Short mmCIF file of C-alpha atoms in Angstrom, two decimals:
data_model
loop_
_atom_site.label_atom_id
_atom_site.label_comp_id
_atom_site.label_asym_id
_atom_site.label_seq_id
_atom_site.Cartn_x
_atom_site.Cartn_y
_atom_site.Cartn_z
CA UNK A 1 123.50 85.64 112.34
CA UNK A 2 121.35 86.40 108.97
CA UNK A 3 121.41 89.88 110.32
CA UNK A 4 125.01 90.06 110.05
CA UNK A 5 125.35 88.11 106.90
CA UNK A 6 122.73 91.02 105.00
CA UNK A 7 125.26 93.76 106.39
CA UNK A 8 128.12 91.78 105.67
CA UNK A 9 126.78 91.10 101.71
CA UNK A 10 125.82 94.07 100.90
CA UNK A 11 129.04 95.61 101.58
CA UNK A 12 130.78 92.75 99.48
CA UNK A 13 128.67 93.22 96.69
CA UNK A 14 128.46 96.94 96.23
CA UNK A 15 132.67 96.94 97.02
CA UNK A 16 132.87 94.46 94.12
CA UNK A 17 130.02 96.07 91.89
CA UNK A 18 130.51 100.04 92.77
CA UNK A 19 134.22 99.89 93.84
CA UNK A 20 134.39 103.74 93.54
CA UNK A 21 130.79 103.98 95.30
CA UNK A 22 130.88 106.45 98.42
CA UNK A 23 127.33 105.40 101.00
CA UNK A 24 125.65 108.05 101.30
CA UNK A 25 124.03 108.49 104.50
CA UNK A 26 120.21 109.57 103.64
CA UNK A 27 117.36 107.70 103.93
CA UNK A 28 116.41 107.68 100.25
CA UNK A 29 119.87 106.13 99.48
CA UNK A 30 119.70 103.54 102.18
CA UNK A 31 116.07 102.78 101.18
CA UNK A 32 117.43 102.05 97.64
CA UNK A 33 120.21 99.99 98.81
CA UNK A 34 118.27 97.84 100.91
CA UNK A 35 115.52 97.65 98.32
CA UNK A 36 118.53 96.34 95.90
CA UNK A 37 120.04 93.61 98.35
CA UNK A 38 116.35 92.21 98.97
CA UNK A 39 115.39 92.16 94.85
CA UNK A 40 118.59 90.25 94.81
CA UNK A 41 118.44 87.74 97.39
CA UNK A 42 114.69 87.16 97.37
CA UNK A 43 113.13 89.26 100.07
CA UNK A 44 111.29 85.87 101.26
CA UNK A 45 114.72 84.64 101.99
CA UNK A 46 115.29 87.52 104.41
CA UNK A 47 113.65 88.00 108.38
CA UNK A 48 110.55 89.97 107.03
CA UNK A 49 108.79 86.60 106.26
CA UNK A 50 108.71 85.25 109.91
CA UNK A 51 105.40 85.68 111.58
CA UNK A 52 102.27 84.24 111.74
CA UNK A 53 98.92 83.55 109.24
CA UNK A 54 96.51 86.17 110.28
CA UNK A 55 93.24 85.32 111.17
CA UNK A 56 90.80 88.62 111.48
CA UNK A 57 89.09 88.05 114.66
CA UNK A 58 86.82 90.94 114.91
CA UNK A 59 83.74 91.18 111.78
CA UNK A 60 83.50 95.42 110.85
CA UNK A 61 81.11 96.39 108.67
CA UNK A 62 82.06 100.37 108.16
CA UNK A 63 85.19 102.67 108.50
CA UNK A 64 85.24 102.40 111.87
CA UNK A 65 87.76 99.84 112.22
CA UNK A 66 90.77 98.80 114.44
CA UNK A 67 93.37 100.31 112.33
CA UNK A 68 96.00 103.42 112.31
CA UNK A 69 94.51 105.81 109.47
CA UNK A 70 92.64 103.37 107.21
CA UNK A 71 91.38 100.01 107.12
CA UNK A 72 93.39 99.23 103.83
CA UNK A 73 96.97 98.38 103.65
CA UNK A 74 99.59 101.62 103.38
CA UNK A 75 102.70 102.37 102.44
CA UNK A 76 105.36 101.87 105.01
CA UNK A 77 108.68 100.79 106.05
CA UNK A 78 109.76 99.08 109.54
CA UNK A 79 113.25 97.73 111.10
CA UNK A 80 112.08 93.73 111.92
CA UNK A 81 114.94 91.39 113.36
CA UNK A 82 117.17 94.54 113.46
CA UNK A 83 116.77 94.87 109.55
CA UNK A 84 115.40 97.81 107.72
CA UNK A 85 112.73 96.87 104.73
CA UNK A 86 111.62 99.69 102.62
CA UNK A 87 108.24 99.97 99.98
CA UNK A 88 106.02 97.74 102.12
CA UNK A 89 101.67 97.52 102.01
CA UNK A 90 101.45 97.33 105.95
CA UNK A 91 98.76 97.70 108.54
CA UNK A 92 98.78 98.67 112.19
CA UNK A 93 96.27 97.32 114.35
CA UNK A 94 95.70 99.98 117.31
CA UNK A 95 93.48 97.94 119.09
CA UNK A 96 95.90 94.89 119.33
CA UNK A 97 99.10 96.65 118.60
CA UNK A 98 100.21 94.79 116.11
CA UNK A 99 101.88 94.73 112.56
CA UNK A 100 100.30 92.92 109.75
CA UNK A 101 101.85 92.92 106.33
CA UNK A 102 100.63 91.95 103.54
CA UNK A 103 102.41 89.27 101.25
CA UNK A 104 103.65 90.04 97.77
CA UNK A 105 100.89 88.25 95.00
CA UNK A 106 103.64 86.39 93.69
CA UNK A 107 104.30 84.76 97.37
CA UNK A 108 100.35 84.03 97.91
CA UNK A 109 99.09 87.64 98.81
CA UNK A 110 98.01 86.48 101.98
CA UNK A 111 98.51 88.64 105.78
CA UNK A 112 100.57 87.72 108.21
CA UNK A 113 101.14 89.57 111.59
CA UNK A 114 104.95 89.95 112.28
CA UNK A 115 106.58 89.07 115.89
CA UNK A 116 106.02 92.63 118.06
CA UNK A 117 109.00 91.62 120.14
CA UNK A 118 111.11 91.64 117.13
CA UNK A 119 109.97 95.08 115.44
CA UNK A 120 111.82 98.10 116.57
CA UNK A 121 110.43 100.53 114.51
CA UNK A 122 108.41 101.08 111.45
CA UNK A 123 106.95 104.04 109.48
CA UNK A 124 102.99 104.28 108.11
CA UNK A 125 101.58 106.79 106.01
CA UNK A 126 104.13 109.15 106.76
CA UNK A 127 104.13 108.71 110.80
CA UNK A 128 106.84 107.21 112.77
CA UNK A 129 106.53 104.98 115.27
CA UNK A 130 109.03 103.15 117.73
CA UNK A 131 108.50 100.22 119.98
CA UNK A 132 109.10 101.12 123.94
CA UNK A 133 109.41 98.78 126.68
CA UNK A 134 110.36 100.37 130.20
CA UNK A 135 110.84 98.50 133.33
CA UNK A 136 110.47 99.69 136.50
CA UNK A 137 112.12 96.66 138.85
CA UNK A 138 110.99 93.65 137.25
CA UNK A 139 107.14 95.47 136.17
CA UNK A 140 106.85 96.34 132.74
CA UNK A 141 105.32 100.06 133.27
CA UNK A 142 105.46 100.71 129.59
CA UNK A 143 104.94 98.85 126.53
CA UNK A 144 103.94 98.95 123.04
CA UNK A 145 104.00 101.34 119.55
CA UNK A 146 104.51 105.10 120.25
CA UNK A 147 103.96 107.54 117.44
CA UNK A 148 107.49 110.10 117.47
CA UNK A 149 104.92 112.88 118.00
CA UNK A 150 107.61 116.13 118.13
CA UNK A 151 111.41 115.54 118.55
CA UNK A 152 113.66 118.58 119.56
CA UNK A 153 117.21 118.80 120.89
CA UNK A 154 116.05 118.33 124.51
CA UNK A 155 113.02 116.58 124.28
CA UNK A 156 111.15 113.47 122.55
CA UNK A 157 107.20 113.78 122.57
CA UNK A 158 105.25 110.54 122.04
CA UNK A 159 101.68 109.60 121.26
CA UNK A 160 100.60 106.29 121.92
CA UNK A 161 97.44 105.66 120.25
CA UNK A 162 94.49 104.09 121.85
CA UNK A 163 90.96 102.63 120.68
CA UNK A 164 88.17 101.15 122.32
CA UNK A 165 85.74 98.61 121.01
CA UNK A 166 82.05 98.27 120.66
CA UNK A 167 79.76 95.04 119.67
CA UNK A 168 76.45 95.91 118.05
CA UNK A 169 74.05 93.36 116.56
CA UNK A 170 72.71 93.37 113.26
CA UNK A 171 69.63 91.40 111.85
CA UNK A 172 71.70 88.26 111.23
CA UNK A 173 75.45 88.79 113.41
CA UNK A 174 77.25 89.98 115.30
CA UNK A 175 79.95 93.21 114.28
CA UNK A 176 82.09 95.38 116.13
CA UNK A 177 82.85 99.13 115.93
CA UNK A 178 86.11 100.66 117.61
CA UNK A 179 86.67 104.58 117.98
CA UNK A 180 89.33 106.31 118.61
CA UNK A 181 89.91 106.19 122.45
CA UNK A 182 91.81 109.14 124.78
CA UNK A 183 95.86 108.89 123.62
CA UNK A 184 98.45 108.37 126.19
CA UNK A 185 101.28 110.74 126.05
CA UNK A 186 104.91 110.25 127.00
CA UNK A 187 107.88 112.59 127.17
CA UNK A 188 111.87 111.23 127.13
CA UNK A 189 113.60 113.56 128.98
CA UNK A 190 116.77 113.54 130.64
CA UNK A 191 117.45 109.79 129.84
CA UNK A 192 114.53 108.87 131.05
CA UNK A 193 111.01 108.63 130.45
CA UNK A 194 107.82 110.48 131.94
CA UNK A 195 103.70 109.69 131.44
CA UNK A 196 102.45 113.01 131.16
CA UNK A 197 98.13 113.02 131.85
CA UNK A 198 97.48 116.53 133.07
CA UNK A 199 99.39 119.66 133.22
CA UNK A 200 100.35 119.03 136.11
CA UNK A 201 102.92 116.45 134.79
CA UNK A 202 104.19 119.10 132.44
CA UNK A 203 104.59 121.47 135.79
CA UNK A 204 106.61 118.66 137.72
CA UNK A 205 108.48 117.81 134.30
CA UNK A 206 109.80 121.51 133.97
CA UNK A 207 108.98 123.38 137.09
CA UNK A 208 110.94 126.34 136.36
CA UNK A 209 108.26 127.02 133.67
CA UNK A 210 105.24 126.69 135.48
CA UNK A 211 103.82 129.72 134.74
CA UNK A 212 104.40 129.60 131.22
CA UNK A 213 102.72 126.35 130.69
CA UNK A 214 99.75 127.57 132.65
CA UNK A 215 99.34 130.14 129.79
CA UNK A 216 99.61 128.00 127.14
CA UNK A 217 96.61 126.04 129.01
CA UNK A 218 94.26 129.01 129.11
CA UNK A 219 95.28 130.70 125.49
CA UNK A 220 95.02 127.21 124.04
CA UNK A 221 92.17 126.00 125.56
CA UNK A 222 89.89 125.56 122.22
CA UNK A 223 92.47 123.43 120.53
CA UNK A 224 92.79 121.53 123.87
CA UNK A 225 89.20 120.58 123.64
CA UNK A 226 89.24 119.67 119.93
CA UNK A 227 92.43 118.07 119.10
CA UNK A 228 94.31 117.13 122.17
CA UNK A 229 97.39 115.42 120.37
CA UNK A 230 97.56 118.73 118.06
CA UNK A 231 97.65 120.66 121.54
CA UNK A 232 100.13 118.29 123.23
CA UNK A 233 102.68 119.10 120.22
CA UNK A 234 102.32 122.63 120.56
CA UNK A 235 103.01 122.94 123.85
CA UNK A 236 106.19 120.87 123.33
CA UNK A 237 107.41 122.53 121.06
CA UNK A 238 106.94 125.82 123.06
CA UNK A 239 108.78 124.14 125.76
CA UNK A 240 111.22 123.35 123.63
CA UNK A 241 111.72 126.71 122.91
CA UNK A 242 111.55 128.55 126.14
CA UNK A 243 113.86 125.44 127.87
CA UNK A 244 116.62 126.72 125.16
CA UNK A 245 116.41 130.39 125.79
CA UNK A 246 116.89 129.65 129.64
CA UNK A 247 119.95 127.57 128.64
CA UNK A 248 121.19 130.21 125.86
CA UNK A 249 121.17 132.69 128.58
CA UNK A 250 122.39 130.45 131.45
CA UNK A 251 125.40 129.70 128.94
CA UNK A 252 126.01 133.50 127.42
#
């Protein structure tokens, strides 16, 4: 119902404030219109302010934390309760996968992590994420934040990030260290989506182009080994490229 009633006012108000205003359809638009609406209302009278106190439950003690990027709080945006909130200092937790945002100093300043079940998207540091939950019967076979790794006309490439932790023991506690861990990687194709772990997923994915992928393999091989995420969009993209010259030509 709120959700309705924020669409619903800010149409009144800008048809009664900007009667000659045409929406335009661009992010940087929207971002100021919804940044408008919440100065005006009082953004702690809107969804973004349900969730729960944080409580850190894991003591770091250097850089290598739990977090997406950095261990401070970044500049972001995310769609919570089917609302979109712009010019946020938000954290993602990699570990946990979980949002935390941090409060406004005028509200208390303090963290709270938002309900996952109600994000379904946000935007960090310039990377876009998107929550995915896939069912396969009644088993949930895929769950959780998915970095929007490449997106072409046939073909949606995501990262999910992973890390793994450590405990270690110093001369008066107890800390943890987590590390990036190997990324899952997952491809939505033909309305439907596909866990790709080897190249032989990519093979069984797009058949007709085994023999190009296998190329890319062996000429790529050194990036493979050093930045497999930086690899996996390459490929795609040169998928994504030889799948529409097939089609061009089927089509011509």
């Amino acid at each position: 119902m709120k959700k309705n009633c924020h669409a619903i006012l800010i149409a009144f108000l800008f048809s009664c404030i900007f009667p000659k205003t045409i929406y335009c359809q661009d992010n940087q638009n929207q971002a100021q219109y919804y940044n408008w609406f919440d100065e005006l209302v009082g953004v702690e009278n809107t969804e973004l302010y349900n969730g729960i106190v944080y409580v850190e439950k894991y003591r770091t003690i250097n850089s290598k934390t739990k977090f997406f990027n950095s261990p401070s709080f970044l500049q972001g945006s995310i769609t919570y309760y089917g609302q979109k909130f712009y010019g946020l200092q938000i954290k993602y937790d990699v570990f946990e996968d979980q949002i935390l945002l941090k409060l406004e100093d005028r509200l208390g300043g303090n963290t709270i992590q938002l309900f996952k079940n109600r994000i379904t998207d946000f935007r960090i540091d310039g990377h876009e994420f998107i929550r995915i939950e896939e069912k396969l019967g009644k088993k949930l076979v895929i769950s959780g934040f998915h970095e929007v790794a490449f997106e072409g006309p046939l073909f949606t490439l995501f990262i999910k990030h992973k890390k793994k932790d450590f405990d270690r023991k110093d001369r008066r506690s107890l800390y943890y260290e987590f590390i990036n861990s190997k990324n899952g990687y997952l491809l939505w194709y033909n309305n439907s989506y596909a866990v790709i772990d080897s190249k032989k997923d990519v093979s069984t994915i797009f058949p007709e182009l085994k023999r190009e992928i296998d190329n890319f393999y062996s000429i790529a091989r050194s990036l493979r080994n050093s930045d497999l995420d930086s690899f996996m969009k390459s490929l795609m993209k040169r998928v994504e490229i030889l799948k529409s010259q097939t089609n061009n030509a089927i089509t011509e």
